[in-house]
PDB file of C-alpha atoms in Angstrom:
ATOM      1  CA  MET A   1     -62.696  13.644 -30.787  1.00  0.00           C
ATOM      2  CA  THR A   2     -61.871  17.114 -30.360  1.00  0.00           C
ATOM      3  CA  ALA A   3     -58.346  18.502 -31.497  1.00  0.00           C
ATOM      4  CA  LYS A   4     -57.628  19.027 -27.905  1.00  0.00           C
ATOM      5  CA  HIS A   5     -58.225  15.373 -27.163  1.00  0.00           C
ATOM      6  CA  LEU A   6     -56.156  14.240 -30.042  1.00  0.00           C
ATOM      7  CA  GLU A   7     -53.165  16.307 -29.201  1.00  0.00           C
ATOM      8  CA  ARG A   8     -53.196  15.053 -25.298  1.00  0.00           C
ATOM      9  CA  GLY A   9     -53.337  11.648 -26.599  1.00  0.00           C
ATOM     10  CA  ARG A  10     -50.472  12.194 -29.001  1.00  0.00           C
ATOM     11  CA  GLN A  11     -48.471  13.696 -26.042  1.00  0.00           C
ATOM     12  CA  GLY A  12     -49.396  10.924 -23.694  1.00  0.00           C
ATOM     13  CA  GLU A  13     -48.008   8.262 -26.282  1.00  0.00           C
ATOM     14  CA  ASP A  14     -44.777  10.160 -26.753  1.00  0.00           C
ATOM     15  CA  ILE A  15     -44.461  10.350 -22.963  1.00  0.00           C
ATOM     16  CA  ALA A  16     -45.053   6.427 -22.791  1.00  0.00           C
ATOM     17  CA  ALA A  17     -42.627   5.780 -25.754  1.00  0.00           C
ATOM     18  CA  SER A  18     -39.933   7.848 -23.790  1.00  0.00           C
ATOM     19  CA  PHE A  19     -40.886   6.014 -20.617  1.00  0.00           C
ATOM     20  CA  VAL A  20     -40.564   2.336 -22.226  1.00  0.00           C
ATOM     21  CA  LYS A  21     -37.248   3.490 -23.847  1.00  0.00           C
ATOM     22  CA  GLU A  22     -36.141   4.289 -20.122  1.00  0.00           C
ATOM     23  CA  LEU A  23     -36.992   1.113 -18.940  1.00  0.00           C
ATOM     24  CA  GLY A  24     -34.687  -0.435 -21.774  1.00  0.00           C
ATOM     25  CA  TRP A  25     -37.243  -1.639 -24.167  1.00  0.00           C
ATOM     26  CA  LYS A  26     -36.664  -1.395 -27.909  1.00  0.00           C
ATOM     27  CA  ILE A  27     -39.598   0.283 -29.710  1.00  0.00           C
ATOM     28  CA  LEU A  28     -40.262  -1.726 -32.966  1.00  0.00           C
ATOM     29  CA  ASP A  29     -43.567   0.181 -34.245  1.00  0.00           C
ATOM     30  CA  ARG A  30     -45.923   2.828 -33.240  1.00  0.00           C
ATOM     31  CA  ASN A  31     -49.650   3.073 -34.187  1.00  0.00           C
ATOM     32  CA  VAL A  32     -50.088   0.183 -36.047  1.00  0.00           C
ATOM     33  CA  VAL A  33     -53.596   0.325 -37.540  1.00  0.00           C
ATOM     34  CA  PHE A  34     -55.468  -3.195 -38.466  1.00  0.00           C
ATOM     35  CA  ARG A  35     -59.140  -3.543 -39.296  1.00  0.00           C
ATOM     36  CA  GLY A  36     -60.837  -3.253 -35.807  1.00  0.00           C
ATOM     37  CA  GLY A  37     -57.918  -2.114 -34.091  1.00  0.00           C
ATOM     38  CA  GLU A  38     -54.574  -0.014 -33.430  1.00  0.00           C
ATOM     39  CA  LEU A  39     -51.454  -0.815 -31.592  1.00  0.00           C
ATOM     40  CA  ASP A  40     -50.172   2.172 -29.788  1.00  0.00           C
ATOM     41  CA  ILE A  41     -46.602   0.920 -29.199  1.00  0.00           C
ATOM     42  CA  VAL A  42     -45.060  -2.409 -30.093  1.00  0.00           C
ATOM     43  CA  ALA A  43     -41.682  -3.060 -28.174  1.00  0.00           C
ATOM     44  CA  MET A  44     -39.250  -5.625 -27.204  1.00  0.00           C
ATOM     45  CA  ASP A  45     -38.767  -6.145 -23.420  1.00  0.00           C
ATOM     46  CA  SER A  46     -35.785  -8.575 -23.267  1.00  0.00           C
ATOM     47  CA  SER A  47     -36.986 -11.449 -25.364  1.00  0.00           C
ATOM     48  CA  GLU A  48     -40.855 -10.689 -25.080  1.00  0.00           C
ATOM     49  CA  LEU A  49     -42.716  -8.772 -27.398  1.00  0.00           C
ATOM     50  CA  VAL A  50     -44.911  -6.215 -25.556  1.00  0.00           C
ATOM     51  CA  ILE A  51     -48.132  -4.641 -27.081  1.00  0.00           C
ATOM     52  CA  ALA A  52     -48.551  -1.242 -24.808  1.00  0.00           C
ATOM     53  CA  GLU A  53     -51.848   0.326 -25.045  1.00  0.00           C
ATOM     54  CA  VAL A  54     -51.517   3.928 -24.025  1.00  0.00           C
ATOM     55  CA  ARG A  55     -54.227   5.737 -22.005  1.00  0.00           C
ATOM     56  CA  THR A  56     -53.995   9.648 -21.349  1.00  0.00           C
ATOM     57  CA  ARG A  57     -56.210  11.461 -19.006  1.00  0.00           C
ATOM     58  CA  ALA A  58     -56.053  14.884 -17.774  1.00  0.00           C
ATOM     59  CA  GLU A  59     -55.649  15.210 -13.833  1.00  0.00           C
ATOM     60  CA  GLY A  60     -58.920  14.976 -11.889  1.00  0.00           C
ATOM     61  CA  TRP A  61     -60.722  13.163 -14.658  1.00  0.00           C
ATOM     62  CA  MET A  62     -63.464  10.914 -13.259  1.00  0.00           C
ATOM     63  CA  GLN A  63     -61.927   7.644 -14.528  1.00  0.00           C
ATOM     64  CA  PRO A  64     -58.326   6.595 -14.642  1.00  0.00           C
ATOM     65  CA  GLY A  65     -57.060   5.691 -17.989  1.00  0.00           C
ATOM     66  CA  GLU A  66     -56.391   1.932 -17.137  1.00  0.00           C
ATOM     67  CA  ASP A  67     -59.945   1.701 -16.273  1.00  0.00           C
ATOM     68  CA  SER A  68     -61.174   2.686 -19.700  1.00  0.00           C
ATOM     69  CA  VAL A  69     -59.717  -0.567 -21.090  1.00  0.00           C
ATOM     70  CA  GLY A  70     -62.646  -3.192 -20.457  1.00  0.00           C
ATOM     71  CA  PRO A  71     -63.076  -6.669 -22.001  1.00  0.00           C
ATOM     72  CA  ARG A  72     -64.069  -5.289 -25.431  1.00  0.00           C
ATOM     73  CA  LYS A  73     -61.066  -3.440 -25.898  1.00  0.00           C
ATOM     74  CA  LEU A  74     -58.743  -6.113 -24.625  1.00  0.00           C
ATOM     75  CA  GLY A  75     -60.304  -8.363 -27.053  1.00  0.00           C
ATOM     76  CA  ARG A  76     -59.341  -6.189 -30.024  1.00  0.00           C
ATOM     77  CA  LEU A  77     -55.895  -5.768 -28.787  1.00  0.00           C
ATOM     78  CA  VAL A  78     -55.383  -9.485 -28.534  1.00  0.00           C
ATOM     79  CA  ARG A  79     -56.810  -9.913 -32.071  1.00  0.00           C
ATOM     80  CA  SER A  80     -54.460  -7.170 -33.263  1.00  0.00           C
ATOM     81  CA  GLY A  81     -51.617  -8.451 -31.401  1.00  0.00           C
ATOM     82  CA  ARG A  82     -52.059 -12.018 -33.231  1.00  0.00           C
ATOM     83  CA  LEU A  83     -52.327 -10.163 -36.678  1.00  0.00           C
ATOM     84  CA  TYR A  84     -49.202  -8.315 -35.808  1.00  0.00           C
ATOM     85  CA  THR A  85     -47.298 -11.298 -34.773  1.00  0.00           C
ATOM     86  CA  ASP A  86     -48.544 -13.248 -37.691  1.00  0.00           C
ATOM     87  CA  MET A  87     -47.466 -10.273 -40.067  1.00  0.00           C
ATOM     88  CA  THR A  88     -43.997 -10.114 -38.670  1.00  0.00           C
ATOM     89  CA  GLY A  89     -43.404 -13.773 -38.273  1.00  0.00           C
ATOM     90  CA  TRP A  90     -42.853 -13.431 -34.464  1.00  0.00           C
ATOM     91  CA  GLU A  91     -42.960 -16.960 -32.809  1.00  0.00           C
ATOM     92  CA  GLY A  92     -42.112 -16.109 -29.299  1.00  0.00           C
ATOM     93  CA  PRO A  93     -43.810 -14.840 -26.057  1.00  0.00           C
ATOM     94  CA  TRP A  94     -45.690 -11.814 -26.223  1.00  0.00           C
ATOM     95  CA  ARG A  95     -47.872  -9.904 -23.759  1.00  0.00           C
ATOM     96  CA  ILE A  96     -50.384  -6.961 -23.269  1.00  0.00           C
ATOM     97  CA  ASP A  97     -49.387  -3.807 -20.886  1.00  0.00           C
ATOM     98  CA  ILE A  98     -51.400  -0.914 -20.146  1.00  0.00           C
ATOM     99  CA  LEU A  99     -49.501   2.523 -19.755  1.00  0.00           C
ATOM    100  CA  SER A 100     -51.604   5.084 -17.945  1.00  0.00           C
ATOM    101  CA  VAL A 101     -50.390   8.638 -18.501  1.00  0.00           C
ATOM    102  CA  THR A 102     -51.893  11.499 -16.295  1.00  0.00           C
ATOM    103  CA  MET A 103     -51.444  14.932 -17.467  1.00  0.00           C
ATOM    104  CA  LYS A 104     -51.092  17.362 -14.350  1.00  0.00           C
ATOM    105  CA  LYS A 105     -52.479  20.840 -14.222  1.00  0.00           C
ATOM    106  CA  ASP A 106     -48.809  22.227 -13.431  1.00  0.00           C
ATOM    107  CA  GLY A 107     -47.657  20.736 -16.881  1.00  0.00           C
ATOM    108  CA  THR A 108     -45.953  17.669 -15.212  1.00  0.00           C
ATOM    109  CA  HIS A 109     -47.089  14.226 -15.799  1.00  0.00           C
ATOM    110  CA  SER A 110     -47.308  10.724 -14.082  1.00  0.00           C
ATOM    111  CA  ILE A 111     -47.290   7.269 -15.657  1.00  0.00           C
ATOM    112  CA  GLU A 112     -48.340   3.953 -14.363  1.00  0.00           C
ATOM    113  CA  ARG A 113     -47.499   0.591 -16.151  1.00  0.00           C
ATOM    114  CA  PHE A 114     -49.918  -2.512 -15.868  1.00  0.00           C
ATOM    115  CA  GLU A 115     -48.161  -5.425 -17.040  1.00  0.00           C
ATOM    116  CA  ASP A 116     -49.438  -8.548 -18.699  1.00  0.00           C
ATOM    117  CA  VAL A 117     -53.154  -7.430 -18.360  1.00  0.00           C
ATOM    118  CA  THR A 118     -54.452 -10.326 -19.812  1.00  0.00           C
ATOM    119  CA  GLY A 119     -53.023 -12.712 -17.207  1.00  0.00           C
ATOM    120  CA  GLY A 120     -50.434 -14.659 -19.247  1.00  0.00           C
ATOM    121  CA  ALA A 121     -48.177 -14.407 -22.011  1.00  0.00           C
ATOM    122  CA  TRP A 122     -49.378 -15.327 -25.303  1.00  0.00           C
ATOM    123  CA  PHE A 123     -47.155 -17.259 -27.690  1.00  0.00           C
ATOM    124  CA  SER A 124     -47.469 -17.040 -31.765  1.00  0.00           C
TER     125      SER A 124
END
């Protein structure tokens, strides 16, 4: 990745973190790295743990951010989520959300949340 892409990704993650705080979530961790995967944002939404995958795109990009998360990436997120819950001792429900951030040409942004993209809460 070029430096510009890395910077845009960091900006998107910061925007997403602010967004989930506005939703009332409590952020527990950011950028947790495991062998074979990384968790962008780990937060609590009421009594449910949320693994939030952040995808950032420039406006006009040929593929929206949420479309870039395929079965392989979802599998990595599930594995990393299980490692995280094992590591922290979390025994309640958890889910995976996608936060798609679009950086607009005028300097503003938009964000969309896709909740529970694996089709059911996981239990540790």
